[in-house]
Every structure is written in C-alpha cells, then in structure tokens.
CSV table of C-alpha atoms in Angstrom, one decimal:
chain,number,residue,atom,x,y,z
A,1,UNK,CA,103.9,118.3,165.8
A,2,UNK,CA,103.7,120.9,163.1
A,3,UNK,CA,104.4,118.5,160.3
A,4,UNK,CA,101.5,116.1,161.8
A,5,UNK,CA,99.2,119.3,161.7
A,6,UNK,CA,100.2,120.0,158.1
A,7,UNK,CA,99.5,116.3,157.2
A,8,UNK,CA,96.3,116.3,158.7
A,9,UNK,CA,95.1,119.6,156.9
A,10,UNK,CA,96.2,118.2,153.7
A,11,UNK,CA,94.3,115.0,154.3
A,12,UNK,CA,91.1,116.9,155.4
A,13,UNK,CA,91.5,119.2,152.4
A,14,UNK,CA,91.8,116.3,150.1
A,15,UNK,CA,88.6,114.7,151.7
A,16,UNK,CA,86.8,117.9,151.5
A,17,UNK,CA,87.7,118.4,147.7
A,18,UNK,CA,86.4,114.9,146.9
A,19,UNK,CA,83.4,115.6,148.8
A,20,UNK,CA,82.6,118.9,147.0
A,21,UNK,CA,83.3,117.2,143.7
A,22,UNK,CA,80.8,114.5,144.5
A,23,UNK,CA,78.1,117.1,145.6
A,24,UNK,CA,78.8,119.2,142.3
A,25,UNK,CA,78.6,115.9,140.1
A,26,UNK,CA,75.5,114.5,141.9
A,27,UNK,CA,73.1,116.8,140.1
A,28,UNK,CA,74.7,116.6,136.8
A,29,UNK,CA,72.3,113.9,135.4
A,30,UNK,CA,69.5,115.8,136.5
A,31,UNK,CA,70.7,118.9,134.9
A,32,UNK,CA,71.3,117.1,131.5
A,33,UNK,CA,67.8,115.5,131.9
A,34,UNK,CA,66.5,119.0,132.2
A,35,UNK,CA,68.7,120.7,129.7
A,36,UNK,CA,68.1,118.1,126.8
A,37,UNK,CA,64.3,118.7,126.5
A,38,UNK,CA,64.7,122.4,126.7
A,39,UNK,CA,67.6,122.5,124.2
A,40,UNK,CA,65.8,120.2,121.7
A,41,UNK,CA,62.5,122.2,122.1
A,42,UNK,CA,64.3,125.4,121.3
A,43,UNK,CA,66.5,124.1,118.6
A,44,UNK,CA,64.1,121.8,116.7
A,45,UNK,CA,60.8,123.8,117.3
A,46,UNK,CA,58.8,120.5,117.0
A,47,UNK,CA,55.4,122.3,117.3
A,48,UNK,CA,56.4,125.2,114.7
A,49,UNK,CA,55.7,128.1,117.2
A,50,UNK,CA,59.1,129.7,117.9
A,51,UNK,CA,59.9,130.7,114.6
A,52,UNK,CA,58.3,132.4,111.6
A,53,UNK,CA,57.0,130.1,108.9
A,54,UNK,CA,55.6,131.0,105.5
A,55,UNK,CA,53.7,127.8,105.4
A,56,UNK,CA,53.1,124.7,107.3
A,57,UNK,CA,53.7,121.2,105.9
A,58,UNK,CA,52.4,117.9,107.3
A,59,UNK,CA,54.2,116.8,110.5
A,60,UNK,CA,54.6,113.8,112.6
A,61,UNK,CA,53.7,116.4,115.5
A,62,UNK,CA,50.2,117.5,115.7
A,63,UNK,CA,49.6,121.2,115.3
A,64,UNK,CA,47.6,123.5,117.4
A,65,UNK,CA,44.7,124.4,114.9
A,66,UNK,CA,44.2,127.8,116.5
A,67,UNK,CA,47.7,128.8,116.2
A,68,UNK,CA,48.1,127.6,112.5
A,69,UNK,CA,44.9,129.2,111.4
A,70,UNK,CA,45.9,132.6,113.1
A,71,UNK,CA,49.4,132.5,111.6
A,72,UNK,CA,48.1,131.7,108.1
A,73,UNK,CA,45.4,134.6,108.5
A,74,UNK,CA,48.3,137.0,109.6
A,75,UNK,CA,50.4,136.1,106.6
A,76,UNK,CA,47.4,136.7,104.2
A,77,UNK,CA,45.0,139.0,106.0
A,78,UNK,CA,44.6,141.3,103.1
A,79,UNK,CA,43.1,138.6,101.0
A,80,UNK,CA,39.8,137.9,103.1
A,81,UNK,CA,36.5,139.5,103.8
A,82,UNK,CA,34.4,136.6,104.8
A,83,UNK,CA,35.1,134.1,107.8
A,84,UNK,CA,33.9,130.7,109.1
A,85,UNK,CA,34.3,130.5,112.9
A,86,UNK,CA,33.6,127.2,114.5
A,87,UNK,CA,35.2,124.1,115.8
A,88,UNK,CA,36.7,120.9,114.1
A,89,UNK,CA,33.1,120.1,113.2
A,90,UNK,CA,32.8,123.2,111.2
A,91,UNK,CA,36.2,122.5,109.7
A,92,UNK,CA,35.1,119.2,108.5
A,93,UNK,CA,31.5,120.0,107.6
A,94,UNK,CA,31.7,123.5,106.0
A,95,UNK,CA,33.8,124.0,102.9
A,96,UNK,CA,34.8,127.7,102.2
A,97,UNK,CA,34.5,127.0,98.5
A,98,UNK,CA,30.9,126.0,99.0
A,99,UNK,CA,30.1,129.0,100.9
A,100,UNK,CA,31.8,131.3,98.5
A,101,UNK,CA,29.2,130.3,95.7
A,102,UNK,CA,26.6,131.8,98.0
A,103,UNK,CA,28.3,135.2,98.3
A,104,UNK,CA,29.3,137.9,95.9
A,105,UNK,CA,32.0,137.2,93.4
A,106,UNK,CA,34.4,139.8,95.2
A,107,UNK,CA,34.0,137.9,98.6
A,108,UNK,CA,37.0,135.6,99.7
A,109,UNK,CA,36.5,133.3,102.3
A,110,UNK,CA,38.8,132.2,105.0
A,111,UNK,CA,38.0,129.1,107.4
A,112,UNK,CA,39.3,130.5,110.8
A,113,UNK,CA,38.5,127.3,112.8
A,114,UNK,CA,40.0,125.5,115.6
A,115,UNK,CA,39.7,122.3,117.4
A,116,UNK,CA,37.3,122.4,120.4
A,117,UNK,CA,36.6,126.1,119.6
A,118,UNK,CA,34.9,128.2,122.2
A,119,UNK,CA,32.9,131.4,122.4
A,120,UNK,CA,35.9,132.9,124.0
A,121,UNK,CA,38.2,132.0,121.0
A,122,UNK,CA,35.5,133.2,118.4
A,123,UNK,CA,35.4,136.6,120.3
A,124,UNK,CA,39.1,136.7,120.2
A,125,UNK,CA,39.2,136.2,116.5
A,126,UNK,CA,36.6,138.8,115.8
A,127,UNK,CA,38.6,141.2,118.1
A,128,UNK,CA,41.7,140.4,116.0
A,129,UNK,CA,39.9,141.2,112.7
A,130,UNK,CA,38.6,144.3,114.1
A,131,UNK,CA,42.0,145.5,115.3
A,132,UNK,CA,43.6,144.6,112.1
A,133,UNK,CA,40.9,146.6,110.2
A,134,UNK,CA,40.1,143.7,108.3
A,135,UNK,CA,36.5,144.0,106.6
A,136,UNK,CA,34.0,141.2,108.0
A,137,UNK,CA,31.7,141.4,105.1
A,138,UNK,CA,30.2,137.9,105.9
A,139,UNK,CA,30.3,135.4,108.8
A,140,UNK,CA,29.3,132.0,109.6
A,141,UNK,CA,29.4,131.3,113.3
A,142,UNK,CA,29.1,127.6,113.9
A,143,UNK,CA,27.9,126.6,117.5
A,144,UNK,CA,28.1,123.2,118.9
A,145,UNK,CA,25.5,122.9,121.7
A,146,UNK,CA,27.7,120.6,123.7
A,147,UNK,CA,30.8,122.7,123.7
A,148,UNK,CA,30.9,126.3,122.3
A,149,UNK,CA,29.1,128.3,124.8
A,150,UNK,CA,30.4,126.8,128.0
A,151,UNK,CA,34.1,127.9,127.6
A,152,UNK,CA,34.5,131.6,128.4
A,153,UNK,CA,38.2,131.4,129.2
A,154,UNK,CA,41.3,130.3,127.5
A,155,UNK,CA,41.9,126.6,126.8
A,156,UNK,CA,44.5,124.6,128.4
A,157,UNK,CA,47.1,122.2,126.8
A,158,UNK,CA,49.4,122.9,123.9
A,159,UNK,CA,47.0,121.6,121.3
A,160,UNK,CA,44.1,123.9,122.5
A,161,UNK,CA,45.5,127.1,124.0
A,162,UNK,CA,44.8,130.3,122.0
A,163,UNK,CA,47.2,132.0,119.8
A,164,UNK,CA,48.5,135.1,121.7
A,165,UNK,CA,46.9,137.4,119.3
A,166,UNK,CA,43.5,135.7,119.8
A,167,UNK,CA,43.6,135.5,123.6
A,168,UNK,CA,45.6,138.8,124.3
A,169,UNK,CA,47.8,136.8,126.7
A,170,UNK,CA,51.5,136.8,127.0
A,171,UNK,CA,53.5,134.9,124.4
A,172,UNK,CA,55.6,133.6,127.5
A,173,UNK,CA,52.4,131.9,128.8
A,174,UNK,CA,51.7,130.5,125.6
A,175,UNK,CA,55.1,128.9,125.1
A,176,UNK,CA,55.3,127.7,128.6
A,177,UNK,CA,52.2,125.6,128.1
A,178,UNK,CA,53.9,123.7,125.2
A,179,UNK,CA,57.1,123.3,127.1
A,180,UNK,CA,55.3,122.0,130.0
A,181,UNK,CA,53.5,119.3,127.9
A,182,UNK,CA,56.7,118.6,125.9
A,183,UNK,CA,58.6,117.7,129.0
A,184,UNK,CA,56.1,116.4,131.7
A,185,UNK,CA,54.0,114.1,129.3
A,186,UNK,CA,57.2,112.4,128.0
A,187,UNK,CA,56.4,113.7,124.6
A,188,UNK,CA,60.1,114.6,124.0
A,189,UNK,CA,61.3,111.2,124.6
A,190,UNK,CA,59.1,109.7,121.8
A,191,UNK,CA,59.8,112.7,119.5
A,192,UNK,CA,63.8,112.3,119.8
A,193,UNK,CA,63.4,108.6,119.6
A,194,UNK,CA,61.7,109.0,116.3
A,195,UNK,CA,63.8,111.8,115.0
A,196,UNK,CA,67.0,109.9,115.6
A,197,UNK,CA,66.1,106.3,114.5
A,198,UNK,CA,62.9,107.0,112.2
A,199,UNK,CA,61.3,103.8,113.6
A,200,UNK,CA,57.7,103.7,114.7
A,201,UNK,CA,57.3,102.1,118.1
A,202,UNK,CA,53.9,101.3,120.0
A,203,UNK,CA,54.5,103.9,122.8
A,204,UNK,CA,54.5,106.7,120.3
A,205,UNK,CA,51.0,106.2,119.3
A,206,UNK,CA,48.8,108.8,120.5
A,207,UNK,CA,51.7,111.2,120.7
A,208,UNK,CA,53.0,111.4,116.9
A,209,UNK,CA,51.2,111.1,113.6
A,210,UNK,CA,51.9,108.2,111.4
A,211,UNK,CA,49.6,108.4,108.4
A,212,UNK,CA,50.3,108.3,104.8
A,213,UNK,CA,50.7,112.1,104.2
A,214,UNK,CA,53.8,113.2,102.9
A,215,UNK,CA,55.7,115.8,105.2
A,216,UNK,CA,56.6,117.6,101.8
A,217,UNK,CA,53.0,118.6,101.2
A,218,UNK,CA,51.2,121.5,102.6
A,219,UNK,CA,49.3,120.8,105.7
A,220,UNK,CA,45.5,121.0,105.2
A,221,UNK,CA,43.6,121.3,108.6
A,222,UNK,CA,40.7,119.0,109.1
A,223,UNK,CA,41.5,117.0,105.9
A,224,UNK,CA,38.7,114.5,105.3
A,225,UNK,CA,39.7,113.6,101.9
A,226,UNK,CA,40.8,110.0,102.7
A,227,UNK,CA,37.6,109.5,104.6
A,228,UNK,CA,35.4,110.6,101.8
A,229,UNK,CA,37.5,108.4,99.5
A,230,UNK,CA,36.8,105.3,101.7
A,231,UNK,CA,33.1,106.0,102.0
A,232,UNK,CA,32.7,106.4,98.1
A,233,UNK,CA,34.8,103.3,97.7
A,234,UNK,CA,32.6,101.1,99.8
A,235,UNK,CA,30.1,102.9,102.0
A,236,UNK,CA,28.9,99.7,103.6
A,237,UNK,CA,32.2,98.5,104.5
A,238,UNK,CA,33.1,102.0,106.0
A,239,UNK,CA,30.1,102.1,108.5
A,240,UNK,CA,30.3,98.3,109.2
A,241,UNK,CA,33.9,98.7,110.5
A,242,UNK,CA,32.5,101.6,112.8
A,243,UNK,CA,29.3,100.2,113.9
A,244,UNK,CA,30.4,100.1,117.4
A,245,UNK,CA,31.2,103.9,117.3
A,246,UNK,CA,27.8,104.9,116.2
A,247,UNK,CA,25.9,104.3,119.4
A,248,UNK,CA,22.1,104.1,119.6
A,249,UNK,CA,20.4,107.4,120.4
A,250,UNK,CA,17.3,107.7,122.7
A,251,UNK,CA,13.9,107.6,121.0
A,252,UNK,CA,12.9,110.6,122.9
A,253,UNK,CA,14.5,114.0,122.2
A,254,UNK,CA,17.0,115.2,125.0
A,255,UNK,CA,18.0,118.6,125.7
A,256,UNK,CA,21.7,120.0,126.3
A,257,UNK,CA,22.2,121.8,129.7
A,258,UNK,CA,22.1,125.5,129.7
A,259,UNK,CA,25.5,126.8,128.7
A,260,UNK,CA,25.1,130.7,128.7
A,261,UNK,CA,26.0,132.3,131.9
A,262,UNK,CA,26.6,135.9,132.7
A,263,UNK,CA,30.2,135.7,131.3
A,264,UNK,CA,29.1,134.1,128.1
A,265,UNK,CA,26.3,136.8,127.7
A,266,UNK,CA,28.8,139.5,127.8
A,267,UNK,CA,30.9,137.9,125.2
A,268,UNK,CA,27.8,137.3,122.8
A,269,UNK,CA,26.9,140.9,123.4
A,270,UNK,CA,30.6,142.1,122.3
A,271,UNK,CA,30.4,139.7,119.3
A,272,UNK,CA,27.1,141.5,118.3
A,273,UNK,CA,28.7,144.9,118.7
A,274,UNK,CA,31.6,144.0,116.5
A,275,UNK,CA,29.4,142.5,113.8
A,276,UNK,CA,27.2,145.6,113.9
A,277,UNK,CA,30.3,147.9,113.7
A,278,UNK,CA,31.4,146.1,110.5
A,279,UNK,CA,27.9,145.9,109.0
A,280,UNK,CA,28.3,142.1,108.8
A,281,UNK,CA,26.0,139.7,107.0
A,282,UNK,CA,26.2,136.9,109.5
A,283,UNK,CA,24.6,133.5,110.1
A,284,UNK,CA,24.5,131.8,113.4
A,285,UNK,CA,24.2,128.0,113.0
A,286,UNK,CA,23.7,125.5,115.6
A,287,UNK,CA,25.4,122.2,114.4
A,288,UNK,CA,23.5,119.1,113.7
A,289,UNK,CA,25.4,116.7,116.3
A,290,UNK,CA,25.1,113.0,116.1
A,291,UNK,CA,24.1,112.9,119.8
A,292,UNK,CA,20.7,114.5,118.7
A,293,UNK,CA,20.5,116.7,121.7
A,294,UNK,CA,18.5,119.7,121.2
A,295,UNK,CA,20.1,123.0,122.3
A,296,UNK,CA,18.8,124.3,125.5
A,297,UNK,CA,15.6,126.3,125.1
A,298,UNK,CA,16.8,129.2,127.1
A,299,UNK,CA,20.3,129.3,125.3
A,300,UNK,CA,18.4,129.3,121.9
A,301,UNK,CA,16.0,132.1,123.0
A,302,UNK,CA,19.2,134.1,124.1
A,303,UNK,CA,20.8,133.8,120.9
A,304,UNK,CA,17.8,134.7,118.9
A,305,UNK,CA,17.2,137.8,121.1
A,306,UNK,CA,20.8,138.9,120.6
A,307,UNK,CA,21.4,138.1,117.2
A,308,UNK,CA,17.5,138.1,116.0
A,309,UNK,CA,15.7,135.2,115.0
A,310,UNK,CA,16.2,135.6,111.2
A,311,UNK,CA,20.0,135.1,111.7
A,312,UNK,CA,19.9,132.0,114.0
A,313,UNK,CA,19.4,128.7,112.3
A,314,UNK,CA,19.0,125.6,114.6
A,315,UNK,CA,19.8,122.1,113.2
A,316,UNK,CA,20.4,120.4,116.6
A,317,UNK,CA,18.1,117.6,117.9
A,318,UNK,CA,16.3,115.0,115.9
A,319,UNK,CA,16.0,115.7,112.2
A,320,UNK,CA,16.5,114.3,108.8
A,321,UNK,CA,20.2,115.1,109.0
A,322,UNK,CA,20.9,113.7,112.5
A,323,UNK,CA,18.6,110.6,112.0
A,324,UNK,CA,21.0,109.2,109.2
A,325,UNK,CA,24.4,107.9,110.3
A,326,UNK,CA,25.7,108.3,106.6
A,327,UNK,CA,25.9,112.0,107.4
A,328,UNK,CA,28.7,111.4,109.8
A,329,UNK,CA,32.5,110.3,109.6
A,330,UNK,CA,32.1,109.2,113.3
A,331,UNK,CA,30.0,110.1,116.2
A,332,UNK,CA,31.4,113.7,116.4
A,333,UNK,CA,31.9,115.2,113.0
A,334,UNK,CA,29.4,115.5,110.2
A,335,UNK,CA,30.3,115.3,106.5
A,336,UNK,CA,30.9,118.1,104.0
A,337,UNK,CA,27.8,117.5,102.2
A,338,UNK,CA,25.9,118.2,105.2
A,339,UNK,CA,27.4,121.7,105.6
A,340,UNK,CA,26.6,122.2,101.9
A,341,UNK,CA,23.0,121.1,102.5
A,342,UNK,CA,22.6,123.6,105.3
A,343,UNK,CA,24.1,126.6,103.3
A,344,UNK,CA,21.7,125.7,100.6
A,345,UNK,CA,18.7,125.9,103.1
A,346,UNK,CA,19.9,129.1,104.5
A,347,UNK,CA,20.6,130.9,101.5
A,348,UNK,CA,17.9,129.4,99.1
A,349,UNK,CA,14.9,128.7,101.3
A,350,UNK,CA,12.9,131.6,102.6
A,351,UNK,CA,10.5,129.5,105.1
A,352,UNK,CA,12.3,129.7,108.4
A,353,UNK,CA,10.3,126.7,109.8
A,354,UNK,CA,11.6,124.6,107.0
A,355,UNK,CA,15.3,125.8,107.5
A,356,UNK,CA,15.2,125.1,111.3
A,357,UNK,CA,13.6,121.5,110.7
A,358,UNK,CA,11.5,121.5,113.7
C-alpha cells in the first residue's frame, strides 16, 4: 500500500513537472518577440537618439528634424547669433546663406527648423537659446497659416515629438514615443530585414528611405538639390509629371480658420518678451502657401498687435508668388528663390504695402 502511494506520488510529481515546464515554455516565444525589438532598438540605435553623435550622416531611417537640429545646435551653440524658425517649408524655402547677406558681416545664421513646426516648438527653441545665454541678434519666424499657430502642445509620433531640451519634458517620455512606434507599427521588422539582407522590398516603402544619397555623406535637412536640378534640367517635364499634384485653386480668395486661442496668445506674448529681452531684430513672415488661403484677419491683427505691424510680413493668399506653380516643388513647399525674393522685399523695400503684396 505504501509502495503504491509512493508510485502515485512520483507519477503525479512527474506530471506536475511536465505541466510546469509547459507553462514556463508557453510564453517564451512572446518574450522573445518582445525582447528582440527592444534589444535591437537599444543596441543599433536606428533613430540616432540614444547615443551622442558629433554629426549625422544620411540614413535609411528618417530622422526627427527637431531632434537633429537641436543636437547640432547644442554641439555648436557658440557659433550662432541669428536663427530661422519654421517648418519644412521654411527649411526648403529660406537659405541661411541668402539671409546672411542681408545681415551684418559678424552675424552667423542657424536654420533651427523642424517638420510641422508649431508655435509651441518655436517658443521651446527660444527658451532654450535664452537659457543657454545665446545671443539672439536676428530672427526669422516663419508662420504657416494652416499649421503653426494651432499647435500649442508637444507633437506626437517619433518623427515630430520635440527634443526634450525644447519641450522641457522627460527624456523617458521622448524615448518611449520612439520605442512605441518602432514596435507597434512593425517598423522593426522592416528595419531588421533590410539590415540583415540589404534587400529592398515593397513592404518597406514608406518606412525606410531608399534614395541615391550616400550614407557616408553628412545629412542635409530639407535637401532640395535634386529637385532643383530636375527643374533646371527640364522645367516642363518636372511640372508635367506632377500636374495632378498641383490642383486648381478657387477663383475667389479663401481665408484660413482662426488659429490663435488663449494658449497660443500666451505663447506669442512669451516669445515677444524673450525677443525684447535680447534686443532681437526680428521678422515675422506669413508663408506664401500653394492653397492660397489668406491668414485669418483676426490672427493677423493679433500678430501685428503683439509684434507691431512693421515686423509682420504677410505673403499668404492670392499674389504673384502663389499664382505661379513654378514657385513650388509640390503642393506644400515653395522653392528657395521664393524665400530669397521675400528677403529682398523685406530688407530692401521700404513700402509696406508693396512688401505685403495686397
């Protein structure tokens, strides 16, 4: 009887051991699936945000322009005293070298622009400059009437979230946003596939960059050199290929919705205080967008009230810039000669009505 009990105990123990092993092994694939993306994220640093880099080269992984611009500034902050703030439109349309020609010889320009830049991000950058005791002798603040004034909080998504030094939010929150997109969009699968096999596949398009730029070359943000080359090579072919992009605009002038709310108003006032504190020579420019929507009247009046009329230059709506599709690379970004033309009007023309083109 005792022996039978022992045998039963051993049998039950063996069954229990096998059951426990199965329980422990069951989540192993899930744990590996979770471990692999985290390990590769930390080890390979695909977005170049975890380690310190002296410079950034071209990459198959799209950069967060705000992060790159801020890191490059922090690496060279003693060199600059004049800044361009704006979105990718300012990045494409306003060349720092063109602006430098309008300033004093001792002035050094830094293009501190970011994709889908917001008034929140502009204030954050000016706060950073002020905290670092960087002189702000000159400033171009480029406002997009459809975008800039309506965003008064930090952006979402790994491509747009602000650098922690700009947002004053935690580095943990910043990195978590990247890790979330890396894992849950399936980005890590495409990234590891290409890293292992160096083969371009259709499912990678939209996640990885496959252009002709060498990864040994220094990354240039908002690089329109190739587009300008294509236009100069055959202007008719360039715009014929993109005729479906350049949609017809309404004959009558339309106005943007009012964007400035109480939160935006407080941000604008803080920006003005920083500029006054630094005795900054500043210009507020309303972008000439292809949609030809005029900035909201109330928003324009507010900008002129805060920054004074002589510092606000409105190129929105229907005018000789926006009427011509040849002033645009596509339906969103205006060309570099447009920015240079605007600078010439602002710095060389005394008649405010001529400058504002309305």
